[in-house]
């Protein structure tokens, strides 16, 4: 992961290291296609909770979408 | 026994549930699901990878089919993973149904019975309608049912093995001991005859994926399974003849020619 600075934040996004410039979850989401659901550090984050959810260094963020399954 | 195929109050006319994975292409998946007559389909959630195309196409195809969705927690190895994935599924798919999978061994993908009970209890308390994928262990199934799982999905054999019913005694016993539970055999079936076999036992339904998706002609195999499930159900309702270890001629013996009655 990149070195943490005052203006950046290093997290794990879908299992990969990611450096963010904003700690607001809501700022990260536009890059993902709907429908998706979010878990932060293994816990579900409901859509109504997106605004106001603050990320911190080392967080593990999972964003999932439908796939085929048996 | 339930006269209807009742999944938490929803009556399904088709007793076959199919998975959506492993088909040669999405169009064949769509055709197979349509031709099977199934009314419910399983699917899952995975990390979104924007660089990978195809996810949106899959979701659109499934939505177009207008089937009931049965999301799974495949791949989960802990209660927390399964609960979180179930909550994510409920938000996306807008259903309380969850096919609860909690793997205890990676060789045969055998469900972990202890974690399964713990996860089922949490999910039921959270308002989910839990369909646990479980082994054919009678006591485990009784505990799940007592917790509130109205639908149980015991395996016939390990997922994707196509081995058919490995322990017919265990499945028959489940049906006998849990007459009011909705019992769906899930996993391990390879042939329509396997599906017919469990339906003849009185199981309420069958869930499968690989046997159809990996067939040379998935659409034809989907139809074959549909017929087999219906045939097995009819046979169960009709009631089988009793078995015996000796022959009984079906053609009347009385009046047989060429036979002479000796004078006494």
CSV table of C-alpha atoms in Angstrom, one decimal:
chain,number,residue,atom,x,y,z
A,1,UNK,CA,0.0,0.0,0.0
A,2,UNK,CA,1.1,3.5,-0.7
A,3,UNK,CA,2.4,5.7,2.1
A,4,UNK,CA,-0.3,7.5,4.0
A,5,UNK,CA,-0.3,11.3,3.8
A,6,UNK,CA,-2.5,13.9,5.2
A,7,UNK,CA,-4.6,14.0,2.1
A,8,UNK,CA,-4.7,10.3,1.2
A,9,UNK,CA,-6.1,7.2,2.7
A,10,UNK,CA,-5.0,3.6,2.1
A,11,UNK,CA,-7.7,0.9,2.2
A,12,UNK,CA,-8.4,-2.5,0.8
A,13,UNK,CA,-11.0,-2.3,-1.9
A,14,UNK,CA,-12.3,-5.6,-3.1
A,15,UNK,CA,-9.1,-7.2,-1.9
A,16,UNK,CA,-6.7,-4.8,-3.6
A,17,UNK,CA,-4.8,-1.9,-2.1
A,18,UNK,CA,-6.3,1.4,-3.0
A,19,UNK,CA,-5.3,4.9,-2.1
A,20,UNK,CA,-8.2,7.3,-1.7
A,21,UNK,CA,-8.3,11.1,-1.6
A,22,UNK,CA,-11.6,11.1,0.3
A,23,UNK,CA,-12.6,9.2,3.4
A,24,UNK,CA,-16.3,9.4,2.5
A,25,UNK,CA,-17.7,6.1,1.3
A,26,UNK,CA,-20.2,7.9,-0.8
A,27,UNK,CA,-17.5,9.5,-2.8
A,28,UNK,CA,-16.1,6.2,-3.8
A,29,UNK,CA,-19.3,4.6,-5.1
A,30,UNK,CA,-20.0,6.4,-8.4
A,31,UNK,CA,-17.3,4.2,-10.1
A,32,UNK,CA,-19.4,1.1,-9.4
A,33,UNK,CA,-22.3,0.0,-11.5
A,34,UNK,CA,-25.7,-0.7,-10.0
A,35,UNK,CA,-26.8,-2.9,-8.5
A,36,UNK,CA,-24.2,-3.4,-5.8
A,37,UNK,CA,-24.1,-3.9,-2.1
A,38,UNK,CA,-21.4,-2.9,0.4
A,39,UNK,CA,-19.6,-4.5,3.3
A,40,UNK,CA,-17.1,-2.7,5.5
A,41,UNK,CA,-14.7,-4.9,7.5
A,42,UNK,CA,-17.0,-7.9,6.9
A,43,UNK,CA,-20.1,-6.1,8.0
A,44,UNK,CA,-23.0,-5.1,5.9
A,45,UNK,CA,-23.5,-1.4,5.2
A,46,UNK,CA,-27.1,-0.7,4.0
A,47,UNK,CA,-27.6,1.8,1.2
A,48,UNK,CA,-29.2,4.2,3.6
A,49,UNK,CA,-26.0,4.3,5.6
A,50,UNK,CA,-23.8,5.3,2.7
A,51,UNK,CA,-24.0,9.0,3.4
A,52,UNK,CA,-22.0,9.6,6.6
A,53,UNK,CA,-20.0,6.4,6.5
A,54,UNK,CA,-16.4,7.4,7.0
A,55,UNK,CA,-13.5,5.2,5.9
A,56,UNK,CA,-10.3,4.9,7.9
A,57,UNK,CA,-6.8,3.6,7.1
A,58,UNK,CA,-6.7,-0.2,6.7
A,59,UNK,CA,-10.4,-0.7,6.2
A,60,UNK,CA,-11.5,-3.6,4.1
A,61,UNK,CA,-14.3,-2.6,1.7
A,62,UNK,CA,-16.2,-5.1,-0.4
A,63,UNK,CA,-18.6,-4.1,-3.1
A,64,UNK,CA,-20.4,-7.0,-4.7
A,65,UNK,CA,-22.8,-7.5,-7.6
A,66,UNK,CA,-25.0,-10.3,-9.0
A,67,UNK,CA,-23.3,-13.3,-10.6
A,68,UNK,CA,-24.4,-16.7,-11.6
A,69,UNK,CA,-24.6,-19.3,-8.8
A,70,UNK,CA,-25.8,-22.7,-8.0
B,1,UNK,CA,-46.7,-34.5,3.6
B,2,UNK,CA,-47.3,-31.1,1.9
B,3,UNK,CA,-49.7,-31.3,-1.0
B,4,UNK,CA,-48.2,-28.1,-2.5
B,5,UNK,CA,-44.6,-27.2,-3.1
B,6,UNK,CA,-44.6,-24.5,-0.4
B,7,UNK,CA,-41.5,-22.4,0.2
B,8,UNK,CA,-42.2,-20.2,3.2
B,9,UNK,CA,-45.8,-19.6,2.1
B,10,UNK,CA,-45.0,-19.3,-1.6
B,11,UNK,CA,-46.5,-22.0,-3.7
B,12,UNK,CA,-44.5,-23.1,-6.7
B,13,UNK,CA,-46.0,-25.2,-9.4
B,14,UNK,CA,-42.7,-26.5,-10.6
B,15,UNK,CA,-40.8,-28.6,-8.2
B,16,UNK,CA,-37.6,-28.1,-10.0
B,17,UNK,CA,-35.2,-25.2,-9.0
B,18,UNK,CA,-32.2,-24.6,-11.2
B,19,UNK,CA,-28.9,-22.8,-10.7
B,20,UNK,CA,-27.6,-20.2,-13.1
B,21,UNK,CA,-23.9,-21.1,-13.2
B,22,UNK,CA,-21.6,-23.1,-15.4
B,23,UNK,CA,-23.7,-22.8,-18.7
B,24,UNK,CA,-21.7,-22.6,-21.9
B,25,UNK,CA,-23.1,-19.1,-22.5
B,26,UNK,CA,-25.8,-16.8,-21.1
B,27,UNK,CA,-28.2,-17.5,-23.9
B,28,UNK,CA,-28.1,-21.3,-23.2
B,29,UNK,CA,-28.7,-20.6,-19.5
B,30,UNK,CA,-31.7,-18.5,-20.4
B,31,UNK,CA,-33.1,-21.2,-22.7
B,32,UNK,CA,-32.5,-24.0,-20.3
B,33,UNK,CA,-34.2,-22.1,-17.5
B,34,UNK,CA,-37.2,-21.4,-19.7
B,35,UNK,CA,-37.5,-24.9,-21.0
B,36,UNK,CA,-37.2,-26.5,-17.6
B,37,UNK,CA,-40.4,-24.7,-16.5
B,38,UNK,CA,-38.7,-23.8,-13.2
B,39,UNK,CA,-40.0,-20.8,-11.3
B,40,UNK,CA,-37.0,-20.1,-9.1
B,41,UNK,CA,-33.3,-19.8,-9.8
B,42,UNK,CA,-30.3,-19.6,-7.7
B,43,UNK,CA,-27.6,-16.9,-8.0
B,44,UNK,CA,-24.9,-15.2,-6.0
B,45,UNK,CA,-22.9,-12.1,-5.3
B,46,UNK,CA,-19.2,-11.5,-5.9
B,47,UNK,CA,-16.9,-8.6,-5.9
B,48,UNK,CA,-17.6,-6.2,-8.7
B,49,UNK,CA,-14.7,-5.9,-11.1
B,50,UNK,CA,-15.4,-3.0,-13.5
B,51,UNK,CA,-12.8,-4.3,-15.9
B,52,UNK,CA,-14.8,-7.5,-16.3
B,53,UNK,CA,-17.8,-7.3,-18.6
B,54,UNK,CA,-20.7,-9.7,-18.6
B,55,UNK,CA,-22.0,-9.2,-15.1
B,56,UNK,CA,-24.6,-6.7,-16.2
B,57,UNK,CA,-25.7,-9.0,-19.1
B,58,UNK,CA,-26.2,-11.9,-16.7
B,59,UNK,CA,-28.3,-9.8,-14.4
B,60,UNK,CA,-30.4,-8.4,-17.2
B,61,UNK,CA,-31.0,-11.9,-18.6
B,62,UNK,CA,-32.0,-13.3,-15.2
B,63,UNK,CA,-34.4,-10.3,-14.6
B,64,UNK,CA,-36.0,-10.8,-18.0
B,65,UNK,CA,-36.9,-14.4,-17.0
B,66,UNK,CA,-39.0,-13.0,-14.1
B,67,UNK,CA,-38.3,-16.0,-11.9
B,68,UNK,CA,-38.2,-16.0,-8.2
B,69,UNK,CA,-34.6,-15.4,-7.0
B,70,UNK,CA,-32.9,-17.6,-4.5
B,71,UNK,CA,-29.5,-16.0,-3.6
B,72,UNK,CA,-26.9,-18.3,-2.0
B,73,UNK,CA,-24.0,-17.8,0.4
B,74,UNK,CA,-21.7,-20.1,-1.6
B,75,UNK,CA,-18.1,-20.0,-0.6
B,76,UNK,CA,-18.7,-18.8,3.0
B,77,UNK,CA,-16.7,-20.4,5.7
B,78,UNK,CA,-17.8,-18.4,8.8
B,79,UNK,CA,-21.1,-17.3,10.3
B,80,UNK,CA,-20.1,-13.7,9.9
B,81,UNK,CA,-19.4,-14.1,6.2
B,82,UNK,CA,-22.7,-15.9,5.6
B,83,UNK,CA,-24.7,-13.4,7.5
B,84,UNK,CA,-23.1,-10.4,5.8
B,85,UNK,CA,-23.5,-12.0,2.3
B,86,UNK,CA,-27.2,-12.8,3.1
B,87,UNK,CA,-27.8,-9.2,4.2
B,88,UNK,CA,-26.2,-7.9,1.0
B,89,UNK,CA,-28.3,-10.3,-1.1
B,90,UNK,CA,-31.5,-9.2,0.6
B,91,UNK,CA,-30.8,-5.6,-0.3
B,92,UNK,CA,-29.9,-6.3,-3.9
B,93,UNK,CA,-32.4,-9.0,-4.7
B,94,UNK,CA,-35.2,-7.8,-2.6
B,95,UNK,CA,-36.1,-11.2,-1.2
B,96,UNK,CA,-36.0,-12.7,2.3
B,97,UNK,CA,-35.1,-16.1,0.8
B,98,UNK,CA,-31.5,-17.2,1.3
B,99,UNK,CA,-29.9,-20.4,0.4
B,100,UNK,CA,-27.6,-20.7,3.4
B,101,UNK,CA,-24.3,-22.4,2.5
B,102,UNK,CA,-21.5,-22.7,5.0
B,103,UNK,CA,-18.7,-24.9,3.9
B,104,UNK,CA,-16.9,-27.0,6.5
B,105,UNK,CA,-14.5,-28.8,4.2
B,106,UNK,CA,-13.1,-27.7,0.9
B,107,UNK,CA,-12.6,-31.2,-0.5
B,108,UNK,CA,-16.2,-32.2,-0.7
B,109,UNK,CA,-17.8,-28.9,0.1
B,110,UNK,CA,-19.6,-30.5,3.0
B,111,UNK,CA,-21.7,-28.0,5.0
B,112,UNK,CA,-20.4,-27.3,8.5
B,113,UNK,CA,-23.3,-28.4,10.7
B,114,UNK,CA,-22.4,-26.4,13.8
B,115,UNK,CA,-21.9,-23.1,12.0
B,116,UNK,CA,-24.9,-23.8,9.9
B,117,UNK,CA,-27.1,-23.9,13.0
B,118,UNK,CA,-25.5,-20.7,14.4
B,119,UNK,CA,-26.0,-18.8,11.1
B,120,UNK,CA,-29.5,-20.0,10.6
B,121,UNK,CA,-30.5,-18.8,14.0
B,122,UNK,CA,-29.1,-15.3,13.4
B,123,UNK,CA,-30.7,-15.0,10.0
B,124,UNK,CA,-34.1,-16.3,11.1
B,125,UNK,CA,-34.0,-13.7,13.9
B,126,UNK,CA,-33.2,-11.1,11.3
B,127,UNK,CA,-36.3,-11.9,9.3
B,128,UNK,CA,-34.7,-14.1,6.7
B,129,UNK,CA,-36.5,-17.2,5.2
B,130,UNK,CA,-33.6,-19.6,5.4
B,131,UNK,CA,-33.1,-22.5,3.1
B,132,UNK,CA,-30.1,-24.3,4.6
B,133,UNK,CA,-28.0,-26.5,2.3
B,134,UNK,CA,-27.2,-29.3,4.7
B,135,UNK,CA,-26.1,-32.9,4.9
B,136,UNK,CA,-28.6,-35.7,5.2
B,137,UNK,CA,-27.9,-36.0,8.9
B,138,UNK,CA,-31.3,-36.5,10.6
B,139,UNK,CA,-30.4,-34.8,13.9
B,140,UNK,CA,-29.0,-31.8,12.2
B,141,UNK,CA,-32.1,-31.4,10.0
B,142,UNK,CA,-34.3,-31.8,13.1
B,143,UNK,CA,-32.4,-29.0,14.8
B,144,UNK,CA,-32.6,-26.7,11.8
B,145,UNK,CA,-36.3,-27.4,11.5
B,146,UNK,CA,-36.8,-26.7,15.2
B,147,UNK,CA,-35.0,-23.4,14.9
B,148,UNK,CA,-37.6,-22.3,12.3
B,149,UNK,CA,-36.2,-23.4,8.9
B,150,UNK,CA,-39.4,-24.5,7.3
B,151,UNK,CA,-37.4,-25.6,4.2
B,152,UNK,CA,-34.4,-27.9,4.4
B,153,UNK,CA,-32.1,-28.8,1.5
B,154,UNK,CA,-30.1,-31.9,2.2
B,155,UNK,CA,-27.5,-33.1,-0.2
B,156,UNK,CA,-27.7,-36.2,-2.3
B,157,UNK,CA,-23.9,-36.2,-2.9
B,158,UNK,CA,-21.2,-33.5,-2.9
B,159,UNK,CA,-21.9,-30.4,-5.0
B,160,UNK,CA,-21.0,-30.9,-8.7
B,161,UNK,CA,-20.2,-34.6,-8.3
B,162,UNK,CA,-23.2,-35.9,-10.2
B,163,UNK,CA,-23.0,-39.1,-8.1
B,164,UNK,CA,-26.7,-39.3,-7.4
B,165,UNK,CA,-28.1,-40.4,-4.1
B,166,UNK,CA,-25.3,-41.8,-1.9
B,167,UNK,CA,-27.4,-42.6,1.1
B,168,UNK,CA,-31.0,-43.4,0.2
B,169,UNK,CA,-31.6,-44.6,3.7
B,170,UNK,CA,-30.7,-41.2,5.2
B,171,UNK,CA,-33.0,-39.4,2.7
B,172,UNK,CA,-35.9,-41.8,3.3
B,173,UNK,CA,-35.5,-41.3,7.0
B,174,UNK,CA,-35.5,-37.5,6.7
B,175,UNK,CA,-38.8,-37.7,4.8
B,176,UNK,CA,-40.2,-40.1,7.3
B,177,UNK,CA,-39.2,-38.1,10.4
B,178,UNK,CA,-39.9,-34.6,9.1
B,179,UNK,CA,-43.2,-35.1,7.4
B,180,UNK,CA,-44.2,-31.4,7.6
B,181,UNK,CA,-40.9,-29.9,6.5
B,182,UNK,CA,-40.5,-28.8,2.9
B,183,UNK,CA,-37.6,-31.0,1.8
B,184,UNK,CA,-35.6,-30.2,-1.3
B,185,UNK,CA,-32.7,-32.4,-2.4
B,186,UNK,CA,-29.9,-30.0,-3.3
B,187,UNK,CA,-26.6,-31.0,-4.9
B,188,UNK,CA,-25.0,-34.2,-6.2
B,189,UNK,CA,-27.7,-35.2,-8.7
B,190,UNK,CA,-26.3,-36.1,-12.2
B,191,UNK,CA,-29.2,-37.7,-14.0
B,192,UNK,CA,-32.9,-37.2,-14.3
B,193,UNK,CA,-33.3,-40.7,-12.8
B,194,UNK,CA,-31.6,-39.4,-9.6
B,195,UNK,CA,-34.2,-36.6,-9.4
B,196,UNK,CA,-37.0,-39.1,-10.1
B,197,UNK,CA,-35.7,-41.3,-7.3
B,198,UNK,CA,-35.8,-38.7,-4.6
B,199,UNK,CA,-39.2,-37.4,-5.8
B,200,UNK,CA,-40.5,-41.0,-5.6
B,201,UNK,CA,-39.4,-40.9,-1.9
B,202,UNK,CA,-41.7,-38.0,-1.3
B,203,UNK,CA,-39.3,-35.1,-1.4
B,204,UNK,CA,-41.0,-31.8,-2.2
B,205,UNK,CA,-38.5,-30.6,-4.8
B,206,UNK,CA,-35.1,-30.8,-6.4
B,207,UNK,CA,-32.4,-28.1,-6.8
B,208,UNK,CA,-29.6,-28.7,-9.2
B,209,UNK,CA,-27.2,-26.9,-11.5
B,210,UNK,CA,-24.2,-28.8,-12.9
B,211,UNK,CA,-26.3,-31.7,-14.2
B,212,UNK,CA,-28.1,-29.4,-16.6
B,213,UNK,CA,-25.4,-26.7,-17.2
B,214,UNK,CA,-22.6,-29.3,-18.0
B,215,UNK,CA,-24.7,-31.5,-20.2
B,216,UNK,CA,-23.9,-31.6,-23.9
B,217,UNK,CA,-27.3,-30.1,-24.5
B,218,UNK,CA,-28.3,-28.1,-21.4
B,219,UNK,CA,-31.7,-27.2,-22.8
B,220,UNK,CA,-32.7,-30.8,-23.6
B,221,UNK,CA,-31.3,-31.9,-20.2
B,222,UNK,CA,-33.4,-29.2,-18.5
B,223,UNK,CA,-36.5,-30.6,-20.1
B,224,UNK,CA,-35.5,-34.1,-19.1
B,225,UNK,CA,-35.1,-33.1,-15.5
B,226,UNK,CA,-38.5,-31.4,-15.6
B,227,UNK,CA,-40.1,-34.6,-16.8
B,228,UNK,CA,-38.3,-36.7,-14.3
B,229,UNK,CA,-39.3,-34.5,-11.4
B,230,UNK,CA,-42.9,-34.5,-12.5
B,231,UNK,CA,-42.8,-38.3,-13.0
B,232,UNK,CA,-41.3,-38.9,-9.6
B,233,UNK,CA,-43.9,-36.8,-7.9
B,234,UNK,CA,-46.7,-38.6,-9.7
B,235,UNK,CA,-45.3,-41.9,-8.7
B,236,UNK,CA,-45.0,-40.8,-5.1
B,237,UNK,CA,-48.7,-39.7,-5.1
B,238,UNK,CA,-49.7,-42.9,-6.9
B,239,UNK,CA,-48.0,-45.1,-4.3
B,240,UNK,CA,-45.7,-47.9,-5.3
B,241,UNK,CA,-46.6,-51.5,-5.2
B,242,UNK,CA,-45.1,-53.6,-2.3
B,243,UNK,CA,-41.9,-55.3,-3.1
B,244,UNK,CA,-41.4,-59.1,-2.7
B,245,UNK,CA,-38.6,-61.5,-3.2
B,246,UNK,CA,-40.5,-64.0,-5.4
B,247,UNK,CA,-42.3,-63.9,-8.7
B,248,UNK,CA,-46.0,-63.5,-9.1
B,249,UNK,CA,-47.3,-64.1,-12.6
B,250,UNK,CA,-49.2,-61.1,-14.0
B,251,UNK,CA,-51.1,-63.2,-16.6
B,252,UNK,CA,-53.8,-65.4,-15.1
B,253,UNK,CA,-52.8,-69.0,-14.6
B,254,UNK,CA,-56.4,-70.2,-14.7
B,255,UNK,CA,-57.3,-71.5,-18.2
B,256,UNK,CA,-53.8,-72.0,-19.4
B,257,UNK,CA,-53.9,-74.3,-22.5
B,258,UNK,CA,-51.7,-77.4,-23.0
B,259,UNK,CA,-52.2,-78.4,-19.4
B,260,UNK,CA,-53.9,-81.6,-18.6
B,261,UNK,CA,-55.6,-82.4,-15.4
B,262,UNK,CA,-54.9,-86.0,-14.4
B,263,UNK,CA,-57.7,-88.2,-13.3
B,264,UNK,CA,-57.8,-88.8,-9.6
